[in-house]
Short mmCIF file of C-alpha atoms in Angstrom, two decimals:
data_model
loop_
_atom_site.label_atom_id
_atom_site.label_comp_id
_atom_site.label_asym_id
_atom_site.label_seq_id
_atom_site.Cartn_x
_atom_site.Cartn_y
_atom_site.Cartn_z
CA MET A 1 20.86 48.51 71.56
CA LEU A 2 23.23 48.47 68.82
CA ILE A 3 26.52 48.42 70.14
CA ASP A 4 28.86 49.56 67.28
CA LEU A 5 32.73 48.40 68.12
CA SER A 6 33.54 47.89 64.45
CA HIS A 7 36.24 50.65 64.60
CA LYS A 8 37.59 50.17 68.18
CA ARG A 9 41.70 48.75 68.90
CA VAL A 10 41.23 46.20 71.83
CA ILE A 11 43.75 44.38 73.52
CA VAL A 12 43.02 41.71 75.51
CA THR A 13 45.41 39.99 77.90
CA GLY A 14 45.32 36.40 79.20
CA ALA A 15 43.56 35.69 76.16
CA SER A 16 44.71 32.37 75.42
CA ARG A 17 41.24 30.48 77.06
CA GLY A 18 38.51 31.30 79.42
CA ILE A 19 36.99 34.55 80.09
CA GLY A 20 40.01 36.61 77.92
CA ARG A 21 39.34 34.07 74.76
CA ALA A 22 35.63 34.82 75.38
CA ILE A 23 36.09 38.33 75.20
CA ALA A 24 38.04 38.54 72.51
CA ARG A 25 36.22 36.44 70.23
CA ALA A 26 33.00 39.04 71.56
CA PHE A 27 35.20 42.44 70.53
CA ALA A 28 36.28 39.85 67.16
CA LYS A 29 32.85 39.34 66.03
CA GLU A 30 31.67 42.87 66.69
CA GLY A 31 34.23 43.36 64.27
CA ALA A 32 36.83 45.13 66.09
CA ARG A 33 40.73 45.12 66.05
CA VAL A 34 41.81 43.07 68.42
CA ALA A 35 45.41 42.20 69.88
CA VAL A 36 45.75 39.45 72.33
CA CYS A 37 48.27 37.86 74.29
CA ALA A 38 49.19 35.14 76.36
CA ARG A 39 52.29 33.30 78.00
CA THR A 40 52.43 30.44 75.24
CA GLN A 41 53.02 31.35 71.46
CA ALA A 42 51.29 28.57 70.52
CA ASP A 43 48.30 28.69 72.41
CA ILE A 44 48.03 32.71 71.27
CA GLU A 45 48.78 31.77 67.63
CA ALA A 46 45.89 29.68 67.96
CA VAL A 47 43.65 31.77 69.33
CA GLY A 48 44.49 34.34 66.82
CA ALA A 49 43.91 32.03 63.95
CA GLU A 50 40.32 31.81 65.35
CA LEU A 51 39.75 35.63 65.52
CA ALA A 52 41.20 36.26 62.09
CA THR A 53 37.92 34.94 60.52
CA THR A 54 35.78 37.42 62.56
CA ALA A 55 38.10 40.40 63.38
CA GLN A 56 39.16 43.55 61.16
CA ALA A 57 42.32 42.76 62.00
CA VAL A 58 44.30 40.33 64.74
CA ILE A 59 47.89 40.59 66.52
CA ALA A 60 48.79 37.75 68.71
CA ARG A 61 51.60 37.49 70.60
CA ALA A 62 53.36 35.28 73.90
CA VAL A 63 53.94 38.38 76.51
CA ASP A 64 55.27 37.80 80.33
CA VAL A 65 53.24 40.08 82.29
CA THR A 66 55.84 40.32 84.73
CA ASP A 67 58.58 42.08 81.95
CA THR A 68 57.54 45.40 81.87
CA ALA A 69 59.83 46.28 78.95
CA GLY A 70 57.85 43.12 76.87
CA VAL A 71 54.12 44.69 78.00
CA LYS A 72 55.22 48.62 76.52
CA ALA A 73 56.92 47.05 73.28
CA PHE A 74 53.76 44.98 72.71
CA VAL A 75 51.44 47.56 73.33
CA ASP A 76 53.63 50.25 70.97
CA GLU A 77 53.52 47.75 68.20
CA ILE A 78 50.18 47.48 68.30
CA ALA A 79 49.35 51.54 68.48
CA ALA A 80 52.24 51.78 65.65
CA ALA A 81 49.95 49.50 63.60
CA TRP A 82 46.62 50.72 63.89
CA GLY A 83 47.38 54.25 65.05
CA GLY A 84 46.55 53.78 68.97
CA VAL A 85 44.61 51.85 71.49
CA ASP A 86 41.25 52.13 72.03
CA VAL A 87 40.32 49.31 74.69
CA LEU A 88 42.29 47.50 77.25
CA ILE A 89 40.82 44.36 78.97
CA ASN A 90 43.10 43.47 81.49
CA ASN A 91 42.42 39.69 82.31
CA ALA A 92 45.80 37.77 83.04
CA GLY A 93 46.47 36.40 86.27
CA GLN A 94 45.06 33.47 87.93
CA GLY A 95 43.48 32.98 91.66
CA ARG A 96 46.19 31.47 94.03
CA GLY A 97 44.80 29.73 97.17
CA GLY A 98 46.81 29.48 100.53
CA ASN A 99 46.71 30.41 103.94
CA LEU A 100 48.76 31.40 106.91
CA ASN A 101 49.88 27.81 107.62
CA THR A 102 50.76 27.25 103.57
CA LEU A 103 52.27 29.94 102.07
CA THR A 104 54.98 32.24 102.50
CA PRO A 105 55.78 35.68 102.00
CA GLU A 106 57.77 35.49 98.56
CA GLN A 107 54.27 32.85 96.98
CA ILE A 108 52.37 36.25 97.90
CA LEU A 109 54.73 38.51 96.11
CA GLU A 110 55.18 36.24 93.06
CA HIS A 111 51.17 36.60 92.95
CA ALA A 112 50.84 40.01 93.24
CA ASN A 113 53.68 40.46 90.54
CA VAL A 114 51.82 38.54 87.66
CA LEU A 115 47.93 39.83 88.85
CA GLN A 116 48.45 43.44 90.73
CA MET A 117 51.99 44.33 89.11
CA GLY A 118 50.60 42.88 85.67
CA HIS A 119 47.36 44.59 85.22
CA PHE A 120 49.52 47.79 86.02
CA ARG A 121 52.28 47.37 83.50
CA PHE A 122 49.92 47.17 80.48
CA ILE A 123 47.52 50.33 82.05
CA GLN A 124 50.90 52.18 82.18
CA ALA A 125 52.04 51.16 79.18
CA VAL A 126 48.13 52.04 77.07
CA VAL A 127 47.20 55.74 78.97
CA PRO A 128 49.60 57.50 77.10
CA HIS A 129 48.37 56.17 73.83
CA MET A 130 44.75 57.04 75.07
CA ARG A 131 45.71 60.76 76.49
CA LYS A 132 46.88 61.20 72.77
CA GLN A 133 43.59 60.41 71.67
CA ARG A 134 41.62 61.94 74.72
CA TRP A 135 39.41 58.65 74.50
CA GLY A 136 40.24 54.93 76.18
CA ARG A 137 38.66 52.19 78.13
CA ILE A 138 39.91 50.25 80.72
CA VAL A 139 37.78 46.97 81.84
CA GLU A 140 40.06 45.26 84.63
CA ILE A 141 38.81 41.47 84.86
CA ASN A 142 39.17 40.48 88.72
CA ALA A 143 37.18 38.38 91.01
CA LEU A 144 34.63 38.75 93.89
CA ALA A 145 36.76 37.70 96.70
CA GLY A 146 38.71 40.96 96.41
CA THR A 147 35.50 42.34 97.33
CA GLN A 148 34.03 39.93 99.92
CA ILE A 149 36.72 38.84 102.04
CA THR A 150 36.88 35.07 102.55
CA PRO A 151 38.66 33.14 105.07
CA ASP A 152 41.38 31.27 103.05
CA GLY A 153 43.16 31.82 99.78
CA ILE A 154 44.93 34.43 101.08
CA PRO A 155 47.04 35.77 97.74
CA SER A 156 43.93 36.00 95.80
CA VAL A 157 42.14 37.95 98.43
CA VAL A 158 44.85 40.28 99.13
CA ASN A 159 45.78 40.77 95.25
CA ARG A 160 42.51 41.38 94.11
CA ALA A 161 41.37 43.59 96.31
CA GLY A 162 44.12 45.47 95.36
CA CYS A 163 43.54 45.36 91.72
CA ILE A 164 39.89 46.33 92.92
CA ALA A 165 41.12 49.11 94.43
CA MET A 166 43.92 50.25 91.66
CA SER A 167 40.83 50.04 89.18
CA LYS A 168 38.78 52.31 91.16
CA SER A 169 41.56 54.76 91.57
CA LEU A 170 42.89 54.92 88.42
CA GLY A 171 38.87 55.47 87.33
CA MET A 172 38.81 58.83 89.58
CA SER A 173 42.16 59.95 88.00
CA LEU A 174 42.10 59.15 84.60
CA PRO A 175 38.27 60.24 83.40
CA LYS A 176 39.67 63.97 82.94
CA ASP A 177 41.52 62.32 79.94
CA ASN A 178 38.10 61.14 78.81
CA ILE A 179 39.55 57.76 79.52
CA LEU A 180 37.31 55.43 82.17
CA VAL A 181 38.39 52.50 83.95
CA ASN A 182 35.77 49.98 85.60
CA THR A 183 36.34 46.53 86.99
CA LEU A 184 34.47 43.39 86.68
CA ASN A 185 34.59 41.21 89.60
CA MET A 186 33.82 37.12 88.93
CA GLY A 187 31.90 34.73 91.05
CA TRP A 188 31.82 31.18 89.89
CA ILE A 189 32.75 31.52 85.67
CA ASP A 190 33.01 27.82 84.70
CA THR A 191 36.34 28.39 82.73
CA GLY A 192 37.67 24.94 83.66
CA GLN A 193 39.01 25.93 86.92
CA TRP A 194 36.23 23.56 88.63
CA ASP A 195 37.52 20.81 86.73
CA ARG A 196 41.14 21.33 89.08
CA HIS A 197 38.90 21.58 92.13
CA TYR A 198 36.90 18.81 91.59
CA ARG A 199 40.09 16.71 91.60
CA GLU A 200 41.33 17.61 94.54
CA MET A 201 38.07 15.66 96.01
CA PRO A 202 38.42 11.96 97.36
CA PRO A 203 38.57 9.68 94.21
CA GLY A 204 34.80 8.22 93.73
CA THR A 205 33.27 11.83 94.89
CA PRO A 206 30.29 11.99 92.26
CA ARG A 207 30.49 15.22 90.08
CA GLU A 208 26.83 16.38 90.23
CA GLU A 209 27.13 16.16 94.09
CA PHE A 210 30.40 18.29 93.88
CA ASP A 211 28.42 20.75 91.56
CA ALA A 212 25.74 21.34 94.07
CA MET A 213 27.79 22.48 97.11
CA VAL A 214 29.63 24.43 94.90
CA LEU A 215 26.47 26.37 93.27
CA LYS A 216 24.89 26.55 97.30
CA VAL A 217 26.20 29.91 97.88
CA VAL A 218 25.06 30.98 94.47
CA PRO A 219 21.42 32.30 94.52
CA LEU A 220 21.24 32.02 90.74
CA GLY A 221 22.15 28.45 91.22
CA ARG A 222 24.48 27.96 88.58
CA PHE A 223 27.58 28.53 87.26
CA GLY A 224 28.28 31.75 84.90
CA LYS A 225 29.57 31.19 81.56
CA PRO A 226 32.64 33.39 79.88
CA GLU A 227 30.01 34.72 77.51
CA ASP A 228 28.29 36.19 80.59
CA VAL A 229 31.41 38.31 81.45
CA ALA A 230 31.94 39.21 77.69
CA GLY A 231 28.47 41.43 76.78
CA MET A 232 29.37 43.38 80.08
CA ALA A 233 32.89 44.03 78.51
CA LEU A 234 31.60 45.11 75.30
CA PHE A 235 28.99 47.59 76.82
CA LEU A 236 31.87 49.24 79.06
CA ALA A 237 33.75 49.90 76.06
CA SER A 238 30.87 51.02 74.04
CA ASP A 239 29.73 54.67 73.89
CA TYR A 240 26.39 53.58 76.19
CA ALA A 241 28.46 53.49 79.35
CA SER A 242 30.33 56.79 78.37
CA PHE A 243 29.79 58.42 82.12
CA ILE A 244 30.75 55.10 83.99
CA SER A 245 33.94 55.26 86.01
CA ALA A 246 35.53 53.82 89.20
CA ALA A 247 32.52 51.28 88.92
CA SER A 248 32.78 48.06 90.36
CA ILE A 249 30.38 45.13 88.95
CA ASP A 250 29.80 42.01 90.24
CA ILE A 251 29.39 39.24 87.55
CA ALA A 252 28.95 36.55 90.55
CA GLY A 253 24.58 35.61 90.26
CA GLY A 254 23.99 37.17 93.23
CA MET A 255 26.15 35.89 95.39
CA GLY A 256 28.11 38.27 97.86
CA GLY A 257 28.74 37.45 101.34
CA GLN A 258 27.97 33.72 101.03
CA ILE A 259 31.13 33.47 99.48
CA ALA A 260 32.86 33.42 102.61
CA TYR A 261 30.81 30.18 103.84
CA TYR A 262 32.23 28.23 100.81
CA PRO A 263 36.11 27.39 102.27
CA THR A 264 33.88 25.75 105.03
CA LEU A 265 31.26 23.93 102.85
CA LYS A 266 34.23 22.62 100.74
CA ARG A 267 36.19 21.38 103.62
CA ASP A 268 33.03 19.37 105.14
CA PHE A 269 32.00 18.28 101.86
CA GLY A 270 35.64 16.77 101.42
CA ALA A 271 35.85 15.46 104.63
CA ALA A 272 32.28 13.78 104.06
CA MET A 273 33.46 12.21 100.93
CA ALA A 274 36.88 10.73 102.64
CA LEU A 275 34.26 8.98 104.74
CA ARG A 276 32.14 7.67 102.00
CA TYR A 277 35.10 6.81 99.71
CA PRO A 278 37.89 6.00 101.81
CA SER A 279 41.36 5.74 100.21
CA PRO A 280 43.21 2.18 100.49
CA ASP A 281 45.88 3.82 102.51
CA THR A 282 43.07 4.92 105.14
CA GLN A 283 41.40 1.13 104.72
CA ALA A 284 44.80 -0.14 105.82
#
């Protein structure tokens, strides 16, 4: 299958690392013009320098996705420089944990402003340009927790579900303008966040045992790679996907409802490790 994206004008948000960076690399290698953004200027400039070796053209800017005017200015700059926008990869926004006992309403709203509204701001900014040319592809990068509800991590569950619902709604309303919208829902993709989860375990916990615990709920038995996501993003941006819209595609190695068991697995595993590797305070 030959996917020709050499003339496409692509925006990738949250592109300074992980999935966003892998997707930007993939489009650059296909010779697309790639615009990338993230919060930190130095980080996104480094990505832009890397992409410049393969992409047809690159624009790299620091953008705050909670700034409506800043988002629009970034999109308008790209459209003016390149004559339009063909593809939006809406990747910005991280997961957030917490439950009824640990969260405030304001924390959930703060997460929603970055995630749901951040995605909405970019879609609202690109759609007028896509309508002018009657062609556009929008790929939402979301999480499996938005489709398979878990008993913890309320901000991620609520806000990812909102993003997925928005993607499906727009995937039904925008095709009349030949703008197709789809969502990719991530399972356990190894982008560095598992290092953070591992550090939450008691000191001394063997990493291989932690990884084995995490992967108990993944039928494929491994972590996904950012490149596993990039391939599907390329496909959805191509003419091969010209009849796909409002689709919700899980990239999770076969994991579905099993994700609901993970909080219990993690809690029980942490308790077992605390018994095996008691802290000095506990011993005292």
